[in-house]
PDB file of C-alpha atoms in Angstrom:
ATOM      1  CA  MET A 230      -0.045   0.304  -0.138  1.00  0.00           C
ATOM      2  CA  SER A 231       3.027   2.289   0.654  1.00  0.00           C
ATOM      3  CA  GLU A 232       4.281   1.615  -2.951  1.00  0.00           C
ATOM      4  CA  VAL A 233       0.753   2.805  -4.583  1.00  0.00           C
ATOM      5  CA  TRP A 234       0.585   5.199  -2.384  1.00  0.00           C
ATOM      6  CA  VAL A 235       4.453   6.889  -3.561  1.00  0.00           C
ATOM      7  CA  ALA A 236       3.284   6.019  -6.772  1.00  0.00           C
ATOM      8  CA  LEU A 237      -0.331   7.947  -6.456  1.00  0.00           C
ATOM      9  CA  THR A 238       1.349  11.204  -4.747  1.00  0.00           C
ATOM     10  CA  ARG A 239       4.436  11.364  -7.014  1.00  0.00           C
ATOM     11  CA  ALA A 240       4.299  14.824  -8.679  1.00  0.00           C
ATOM     12  CA  GLN A 241       5.165  14.247 -12.798  1.00  0.00           C
ATOM     13  CA  GLU A 242       7.005  16.856 -15.500  1.00  0.00           C
ATOM     14  CA  GLY A 243       5.009  18.685 -17.151  1.00  0.00           C
ATOM     15  CA  PRO A 244       4.446  17.538 -21.234  1.00  0.00           C
ATOM     16  CA  PRO A 245       6.594  20.395 -23.227  1.00  0.00           C
ATOM     17  CA  MET A 246       4.551  24.032 -23.908  1.00  0.00           C
ATOM     18  CA  TRP A 247       3.491  22.664 -27.701  1.00  0.00           C
ATOM     19  CA  VAL A 248       1.456  19.695 -26.421  1.00  0.00           C
ATOM     20  CA  VAL A 249       0.064  22.002 -22.954  1.00  0.00           C
ATOM     21  CA  LEU A 250      -1.025  24.401 -26.109  1.00  0.00           C
ATOM     22  CA  LEU A 251      -2.249  21.673 -28.653  1.00  0.00           C
ATOM     23  CA  SER A 252      -4.411  20.177 -25.962  1.00  0.00           C
ATOM     24  CA  ALA A 253      -5.845  23.344 -25.244  1.00  0.00           C
ATOM     25  CA  LEU A 254      -6.668  24.374 -28.991  1.00  0.00           C
ATOM     26  CA  ALA A 255      -8.096  20.267 -29.350  1.00  0.00           C
ATOM     27  CA  ALA A 256     -10.539  20.749 -26.137  1.00  0.00           C
ATOM     28  CA  LEU A 257     -11.760  24.357 -27.340  1.00  0.00           C
ATOM     29  CA  ALA A 258     -12.086  22.960 -31.053  1.00  0.00           C
ATOM     30  CA  VAL A 259     -14.333  19.714 -29.943  1.00  0.00           C
ATOM     31  CA  VAL A 260     -16.425  22.580 -27.446  1.00  0.00           C
ATOM     32  CA  VAL A 261     -16.510  24.925 -30.783  1.00  0.00           C
ATOM     33  CA  TRP A 262     -17.520  22.590 -33.633  1.00  0.00           C
ATOM     34  CA  SER A 263     -21.127  21.570 -33.514  1.00  0.00           C
ATOM     35  CA  THR A 264     -20.924  17.893 -34.582  1.00  0.00           C
ATOM     36  CA  SER A 265     -18.048  17.090 -31.930  1.00  0.00           C
ATOM     37  CA  TRP A 266     -19.766  19.066 -29.300  1.00  0.00           C
ATOM     38  CA  GLN A 267     -22.995  17.241 -29.815  1.00  0.00           C
ATOM     39  CA  LEU A 268     -21.292  13.766 -29.417  1.00  0.00           C
ATOM     40  CA  SER A 269     -18.797  14.472 -26.825  1.00  0.00           C
ATOM     41  CA  ARG A 270     -21.711  16.877 -24.447  1.00  0.00           C
ATOM     42  CA  GLY A 271     -22.604  14.164 -22.596  1.00  0.00           C
ATOM     43  CA  LEU A 272     -19.565  14.306 -21.071  1.00  0.00           C
ATOM     44  CA  ILE A 273     -20.692  17.489 -19.280  1.00  0.00           C
ATOM     45  CA  THR A 274     -23.552  15.858 -17.956  1.00  0.00           C
ATOM     46  CA  ILE A 275     -22.105  13.610 -16.643  1.00  0.00           C
ATOM     47  CA  ALA A 276     -20.280  16.651 -14.220  1.00  0.00           C
ATOM     48  CA  HIS A 277     -23.683  18.322 -14.734  1.00  0.00           C
ATOM     49  CA  GLU A 278     -25.540  16.016 -12.509  1.00  0.00           C
ATOM     50  CA  GLY A 279     -22.652  14.876 -10.679  1.00  0.00           C
ATOM     51  CA  GLY A 280     -22.328  18.026  -9.193  1.00  0.00           C
ATOM     52  CA  HIS A 281     -26.292  18.470  -8.647  1.00  0.00           C
ATOM     53  CA  ALA A 282     -25.848  14.871  -6.338  1.00  0.00           C
ATOM     54  CA  LEU A 283     -22.543  16.201  -4.414  1.00  0.00           C
ATOM     55  CA  MET A 284     -24.472  18.766  -3.382  1.00  0.00           C
ATOM     56  CA  ALA A 285     -27.591  16.864  -2.817  1.00  0.00           C
ATOM     57  CA  LEU A 286     -25.750  14.616  -0.481  1.00  0.00           C
ATOM     58  CA  LEU A 287     -23.524  17.232   1.402  1.00  0.00           C
ATOM     59  CA  THR A 288     -26.688  18.949   2.349  1.00  0.00           C
ATOM     60  CA  ARG A 289     -28.514  16.140   3.584  1.00  0.00           C
ATOM     61  CA  ARG A 290     -30.926  15.618   1.285  1.00  0.00           C
ATOM     62  CA  LYS A 291     -32.158  11.540   0.029  1.00  0.00           C
ATOM     63  CA  LEU A 292     -30.551  11.246  -3.722  1.00  0.00           C
ATOM     64  CA  GLN A 293     -32.706   8.768  -5.419  1.00  0.00           C
ATOM     65  CA  GLY A 294     -31.214   8.425  -8.317  1.00  0.00           C
ATOM     66  CA  ILE A 295     -29.489   9.655 -11.434  1.00  0.00           C
ATOM     67  CA  ARG A 296     -30.874   9.673 -15.452  1.00  0.00           C
ATOM     68  CA  LEU A 297     -28.368  10.328 -18.523  1.00  0.00           C
ATOM     69  CA  HIS A 298     -30.091  10.419 -21.890  1.00  0.00           C
ATOM     70  CA  SER A 299     -29.585   9.860 -25.494  1.00  0.00           C
ATOM     71  CA  ASP A 300     -30.029  13.683 -25.889  1.00  0.00           C
ATOM     72  CA  THR A 301     -27.025  14.420 -24.075  1.00  0.00           C
ATOM     73  CA  SER A 302     -29.773  15.547 -21.619  1.00  0.00           C
ATOM     74  CA  GLY A 303     -30.285  14.169 -17.727  1.00  0.00           C
ATOM     75  CA  VAL A 304     -32.085  14.696 -14.090  1.00  0.00           C
ATOM     76  CA  THR A 305     -30.998  13.835 -10.566  1.00  0.00           C
ATOM     77  CA  LEU A 306     -33.838  13.263  -8.492  1.00  0.00           C
ATOM     78  CA  THR A 307     -33.762  14.060  -4.726  1.00  0.00           C
ATOM     79  CA  ARG A 308     -36.161  14.047  -2.431  1.00  0.00           C
ATOM     80  CA  GLY A 309     -36.641  16.482   1.018  1.00  0.00           C
ATOM     81  CA  ARG A 310     -37.511  19.672   1.928  1.00  0.00           C
ATOM     82  CA  PRO A 311     -38.857  21.084  -1.751  1.00  0.00           C
ATOM     83  CA  THR A 312     -37.431  24.724  -0.656  1.00  0.00           C
ATOM     84  CA  GLY A 313     -34.514  25.965   1.695  1.00  0.00           C
ATOM     85  CA  PRO A 314     -31.149  25.931   1.231  1.00  0.00           C
ATOM     86  CA  GLY A 315     -30.385  22.816   0.499  1.00  0.00           C
ATOM     87  CA  MET A 316     -33.041  22.553  -2.421  1.00  0.00           C
ATOM     88  CA  ILE A 317     -31.057  26.277  -4.027  1.00  0.00           C
ATOM     89  CA  LEU A 318     -27.746  24.419  -3.540  1.00  0.00           C
ATOM     90  CA  THR A 319     -28.542  21.797  -5.432  1.00  0.00           C
ATOM     91  CA  ALA A 320     -30.557  23.121  -8.158  1.00  0.00           C
ATOM     92  CA  ALA A 321     -27.010  25.828  -8.201  1.00  0.00           C
ATOM     93  CA  ALA A 322     -24.557  23.406  -8.550  1.00  0.00           C
ATOM     94  CA  GLY A 323     -25.376  21.346 -11.822  1.00  0.00           C
ATOM     95  CA  TYR A 324     -23.969  24.406 -14.046  1.00  0.00           C
ATOM     96  CA  VAL A 325     -21.334  24.657 -12.118  1.00  0.00           C
ATOM     97  CA  ALA A 326     -19.980  21.384 -11.313  1.00  0.00           C
ATOM     98  CA  PRO A 327     -17.397  20.987 -14.892  1.00  0.00           C
ATOM     99  CA  SER A 328     -16.194  24.944 -14.653  1.00  0.00           C
ATOM    100  CA  LEU A 329     -15.098  23.822 -11.232  1.00  0.00           C
ATOM    101  CA  LEU A 330     -13.820  20.681 -11.677  1.00  0.00           C
ATOM    102  CA  GLY A 331     -12.005  21.714 -14.629  1.00  0.00           C
ATOM    103  CA  LEU A 332     -10.009  24.294 -12.221  1.00  0.00           C
ATOM    104  CA  GLY A 333      -9.234  21.658  -9.176  1.00  0.00           C
ATOM    105  CA  GLY A 334      -8.236  19.207 -11.840  1.00  0.00           C
ATOM    106  CA  ALA A 335      -5.868  22.277 -13.308  1.00  0.00           C
ATOM    107  CA  TRP A 336      -4.514  21.983 -10.431  1.00  0.00           C
ATOM    108  CA  LEU A 337      -3.659  19.163  -9.352  1.00  0.00           C
ATOM    109  CA  THR A 338      -2.606  18.848 -13.005  1.00  0.00           C
ATOM    110  CA  SER A 339      -0.174  21.826 -12.783  1.00  0.00           C
ATOM    111  CA  ALA A 340       1.188  20.651  -9.952  1.00  0.00           C
ATOM    112  CA  GLY A 341       2.321  17.680 -11.508  1.00  0.00           C
ATOM    113  CA  TYR A 342      -0.282  14.885  -9.528  1.00  0.00           C
ATOM    114  CA  VAL A 343      -1.516  13.764 -12.812  1.00  0.00           C
ATOM    115  CA  THR A 344      -1.557  10.101 -11.738  1.00  0.00           C
ATOM    116  CA  VAL A 345      -3.881  11.830  -9.040  1.00  0.00           C
ATOM    117  CA  LEU A 346      -6.555  13.646 -10.689  1.00  0.00           C
ATOM    118  CA  ILE A 347      -6.889  10.416 -13.168  1.00  0.00           C
ATOM    119  CA  THR A 348      -7.593   7.693 -10.424  1.00  0.00           C
ATOM    120  CA  ILE A 349      -9.806  10.912  -8.716  1.00  0.00           C
ATOM    121  CA  MET A 350     -11.739  11.030 -12.568  1.00  0.00           C
ATOM    122  CA  ILE A 351     -12.394   7.037 -12.248  1.00  0.00           C
ATOM    123  CA  GLY A 352     -13.144   6.739  -8.496  1.00  0.00           C
ATOM    124  CA  LEU A 353     -16.022   9.693  -8.651  1.00  0.00           C
ATOM    125  CA  LEU A 354     -17.483   7.879 -12.324  1.00  0.00           C
ATOM    126  CA  LEU A 355     -17.820   4.583 -10.361  1.00  0.00           C
ATOM    127  CA  CYS A 356     -19.768   6.278  -7.348  1.00  0.00           C
ATOM    128  CA  MET A 357     -22.021   7.956  -9.859  1.00  0.00           C
ATOM    129  CA  LEU A 358     -22.291   4.700 -11.574  1.00  0.00           C
ATOM    130  CA  LEU A 359     -24.097   3.171  -8.507  1.00  0.00           C
ATOM    131  CA  LEU A 360     -26.452   6.130  -8.528  1.00  0.00           C
ATOM    132  CA  ILE A 361     -28.093   5.597 -11.779  1.00  0.00           C
ATOM    133  CA  ARG A 362     -31.072   4.029 -12.951  1.00  0.00           C
ATOM    134  CA  ASN A 363     -31.301   3.882 -16.305  1.00  0.00           C
ATOM    135  CA  LEU A 364     -29.193   1.620 -18.777  1.00  0.00           C
ATOM    136  CA  PHE A 365     -28.011   4.451 -21.464  1.00  0.00           C
ATOM    137  CA  GLY A 366     -26.826   6.010 -18.239  1.00  0.00           C
ATOM    138  CA  VAL A 367     -24.738   2.633 -17.469  1.00  0.00           C
ATOM    139  CA  VAL A 368     -23.501   2.081 -20.457  1.00  0.00           C
ATOM    140  CA  SER A 369     -22.361   5.859 -20.958  1.00  0.00           C
ATOM    141  CA  LEU A 370     -20.715   5.574 -17.882  1.00  0.00           C
ATOM    142  CA  LEU A 371     -18.851   2.588 -18.026  1.00  0.00           C
ATOM    143  CA  ALA A 372     -18.293   3.096 -21.861  1.00  0.00           C
ATOM    144  CA  THR A 373     -16.368   6.865 -20.336  1.00  0.00           C
ATOM    145  CA  GLY A 374     -14.851   5.336 -17.039  1.00  0.00           C
ATOM    146  CA  GLY A 375     -13.493   2.350 -19.158  1.00  0.00           C
ATOM    147  CA  ALA A 376     -11.967   4.434 -21.689  1.00  0.00           C
ATOM    148  CA  ILE A 377      -9.874   6.136 -19.695  1.00  0.00           C
ATOM    149  CA  PHE A 378      -8.464   3.410 -17.624  1.00  0.00           C
ATOM    150  CA  ALA A 379      -7.830   1.339 -20.931  1.00  0.00           C
ATOM    151  CA  PHE A 380      -5.666   4.787 -22.618  1.00  0.00           C
ATOM    152  CA  THR A 381      -3.668   4.701 -18.748  1.00  0.00           C
ATOM    153  CA  TRP A 382      -3.179   1.203 -19.070  1.00  0.00           C
ATOM    154  CA  TYR A 383      -2.035   0.662 -22.384  1.00  0.00           C
ATOM    155  CA  SER A 384      -0.624   4.150 -23.229  1.00  0.00           C
ATOM    156  CA  ALA A 385       2.788   5.252 -22.582  1.00  0.00           C
ATOM    157  CA  PRO A 386       3.483   6.447 -18.950  1.00  0.00           C
ATOM    158  CA  ASP A 387       3.665  10.566 -20.590  1.00  0.00           C
ATOM    159  CA  MET A 388       0.500  10.039 -22.568  1.00  0.00           C
ATOM    160  CA  ASP A 389      -1.496   9.937 -18.624  1.00  0.00           C
ATOM    161  CA  ALA A 390      -0.573  13.899 -18.780  1.00  0.00           C
ATOM    162  CA  VAL A 391      -1.998  14.546 -22.502  1.00  0.00           C
ATOM    163  CA  LEU A 392      -5.137  13.058 -21.346  1.00  0.00           C
ATOM    164  CA  ALA A 393      -5.462  15.295 -18.190  1.00  0.00           C
ATOM    165  CA  TYR A 394      -4.725  18.048 -19.632  1.00  0.00           C
ATOM    166  CA  LEU A 395      -7.370  17.672 -22.289  1.00  0.00           C
ATOM    167  CA  ALA A 396      -9.602  16.754 -19.914  1.00  0.00           C
ATOM    168  CA  VAL A 397      -9.200  19.677 -17.776  1.00  0.00           C
ATOM    169  CA  TRP A 398      -9.408  21.725 -21.359  1.00  0.00           C
ATOM    170  CA  PHE A 399     -12.372  20.483 -21.853  1.00  0.00           C
ATOM    171  CA  LEU A 400     -13.622  20.805 -18.477  1.00  0.00           C
ATOM    172  CA  LEU A 401     -13.167  24.485 -18.669  1.00  0.00           C
ATOM    173  CA  PHE A 402     -14.415  25.524 -22.343  1.00  0.00           C
ATOM    174  CA  GLY A 403     -16.975  22.398 -22.022  1.00  0.00           C
ATOM    175  CA  GLY A 404     -18.159  24.520 -18.544  1.00  0.00           C
ATOM    176  CA  VAL A 405     -18.983  27.857 -20.970  1.00  0.00           C
ATOM    177  CA  ARG A 406     -21.042  26.144 -23.708  1.00  0.00           C
ATOM    178  CA  PRO A 407     -23.827  24.949 -22.179  1.00  0.00           C
ATOM    179  CA  ILE A 408     -24.782  28.168 -19.903  1.00  0.00           C
ATOM    180  CA  LEU A 409     -24.717  30.021 -23.578  1.00  0.00           C
ATOM    181  CA  GLU A 410     -26.985  27.666 -24.754  1.00  0.00           C
ATOM    182  CA  LEU A 411     -29.503  28.149 -21.905  1.00  0.00           C
ATOM    183  CA  ARG A 412     -29.407  31.764 -22.434  1.00  0.00           C
ATOM    184  CA  ARG A 413     -29.892  31.642 -25.787  1.00  0.00           C
ATOM    185  CA  LYS A 414     -32.930  28.922 -25.021  1.00  0.00           C
ATOM    186  CA  ARG A 415     -35.083  30.882 -22.651  1.00  0.00           C
ATOM    187  CA  ARG A 416     -34.848  33.977 -25.073  1.00  0.00           C
ATOM    188  CA  HIS A 417     -36.984  31.518 -27.278  1.00  0.00           C
ATOM    189  CA  GLY A 418     -38.977  30.182 -24.102  1.00  0.00           C
ATOM    190  CA  HIS A 419     -37.913  26.170 -24.771  1.00  0.00           C
ATOM    191  CA  THR A 420     -36.662  25.872 -20.911  1.00  0.00           C
ATOM    192  CA  PRO A 421     -39.144  26.509 -18.339  1.00  0.00           C
ATOM    193  CA  ASP A 422     -37.706  24.015 -16.203  1.00  0.00           C
ATOM    194  CA  SER A 423     -34.644  24.812 -16.407  1.00  0.00           C
ATOM    195  CA  ASP A 424     -31.851  24.825 -13.105  1.00  0.00           C
ATOM    196  CA  ALA A 425     -32.092  28.847 -13.939  1.00  0.00           C
ATOM    197  CA  ASP A 426     -35.962  28.863 -13.650  1.00  0.00           C
ATOM    198  CA  GLN A 427     -36.374  26.440 -10.431  1.00  0.00           C
ATOM    199  CA  LEU A 428     -33.632  28.530  -8.851  1.00  0.00           C
ATOM    200  CA  ALA A 429     -35.930  31.335  -9.855  1.00  0.00           C
ATOM    201  CA  ARG A 430     -38.805  30.236  -7.842  1.00  0.00           C
ATOM    202  CA  LEU A 431     -37.113  29.144  -4.679  1.00  0.00           C
ATOM    203  CA  THR A 432     -35.915  32.840  -4.592  1.00  0.00           C
ATOM    204  CA  PHE A 433     -36.768  36.245  -4.817  1.00  0.00           C
ATOM    205  CA  LEU A 434     -33.980  36.364  -7.464  1.00  0.00           C
ATOM    206  CA  PRO A 435     -34.932  36.547 -11.104  1.00  0.00           C
ATOM    207  CA  ALA A 436     -33.581  34.007 -13.732  1.00  0.00           C
ATOM    208  CA  GLY A 437     -31.819  36.341 -15.276  1.00  0.00           C
ATOM    209  CA  PHE A 438     -29.529  36.195 -12.428  1.00  0.00           C
ATOM    210  CA  TRP A 439     -28.752  32.657 -12.101  1.00  0.00           C
ATOM    211  CA  ILE A 440     -27.515  32.356 -15.810  1.00  0.00           C
ATOM    212  CA  PHE A 441     -25.235  35.431 -15.211  1.00  0.00           C
ATOM    213  CA  PHE A 442     -24.162  34.133 -11.489  1.00  0.00           C
ATOM    214  CA  PHE A 443     -23.305  30.360 -13.211  1.00  0.00           C
ATOM    215  CA  LEU A 444     -21.339  32.386 -16.337  1.00  0.00           C
ATOM    216  CA  LEU A 445     -19.610  34.243 -13.885  1.00  0.00           C
ATOM    217  CA  VAL A 446     -18.429  31.071 -12.345  1.00  0.00           C
ATOM    218  CA  ALA A 447     -17.974  29.315 -15.005  1.00  0.00           C
ATOM    219  CA  GLY A 448     -15.355  31.954 -16.492  1.00  0.00           C
ATOM    220  CA  VAL A 449     -13.556  32.700 -13.551  1.00  0.00           C
ATOM    221  CA  ALA A 450     -12.779  29.259 -13.603  1.00  0.00           C
ATOM    222  CA  LEU A 451     -11.597  29.118 -16.822  1.00  0.00           C
ATOM    223  CA  VAL A 452      -9.300  32.114 -16.089  1.00  0.00           C
ATOM    224  CA  CYS A 453      -7.524  30.818 -13.154  1.00  0.00           C
ATOM    225  CA  GLY A 454      -7.314  27.450 -14.762  1.00  0.00           C
ATOM    226  CA  ALA A 455      -5.762  28.784 -18.180  1.00  0.00           C
ATOM    227  CA  TYR A 456      -3.653  30.738 -15.556  1.00  0.00           C
ATOM    228  CA  LEU A 457      -2.542  27.328 -13.812  1.00  0.00           C
ATOM    229  CA  LEU A 458      -2.042  25.494 -16.806  1.00  0.00           C
ATOM    230  CA  SER A 459      -0.276  28.183 -18.861  1.00  0.00           C
ATOM    231  CA  PRO A 460       3.168  27.015 -19.498  1.00  0.00           C
ATOM    232  CA  LEU A 461       4.270  30.083 -20.498  1.00  0.00           C
ATOM    233  CA  PRO A 462       6.681  31.851 -18.248  1.00  0.00           C
ATOM    234  CA  LEU A 463       5.607  35.731 -18.436  1.00  0.00           C
ATOM    235  CA  LEU A 464       1.905  34.504 -17.898  1.00  0.00           C
ATOM    236  CA  ARG A 465       2.920  32.731 -14.495  1.00  0.00           C
ATOM    237  CA  LEU A 466       3.868  35.262 -11.960  1.00  0.00           C
ATOM    238  CA  ARG A 467       6.560  34.681  -9.357  1.00  0.00           C
TER     239      ARG A 467
END
């Protein structure tokens, strides 16, 4: 166990500057291009619903299960008081979860703890698998976790850092687009039961405020995460 712990917590040297920049450009391209975004958006949904579920547990709400759908939507079912701080925090956690996960991943990656990050990712997927209540959700989590495990098991050790950088950049960029999509859909009245609308009913603050709040958190996480991941000395003040 001591050897495993040492292997997990051993800091690794970061990849070359061009690898970091290329991974950022690749993640941005996946998020911006509509076709690749539709194929990968489900990964952001996993983080989104995981944020709801984690906050529900932290606020001691009864978590009944999570469903992931083929249209990249999802729902987290909880039981408890229909109002109050617990319900507000649970509803607010979804849209900010991918960005906050990306920020935490950026901190671990920049510090060289790539193995720790990958282990946490697989562990969170396994924990979430216990809460899934539909077949598509089970398949999605098994495919995601299996792909990560297979990549780290069969690829060269240096490739783990590439995977970590790609995943973190994707979470940071991908955390912003769903919020922009939500804002656009609300203008056309297509999302009357969105998280922002639920929060508006739970609080005295309008849905527009909550969308701004989501964007603010995602924007700050993106800037801070980019600062941590930046390989350029001029951007890393000492």
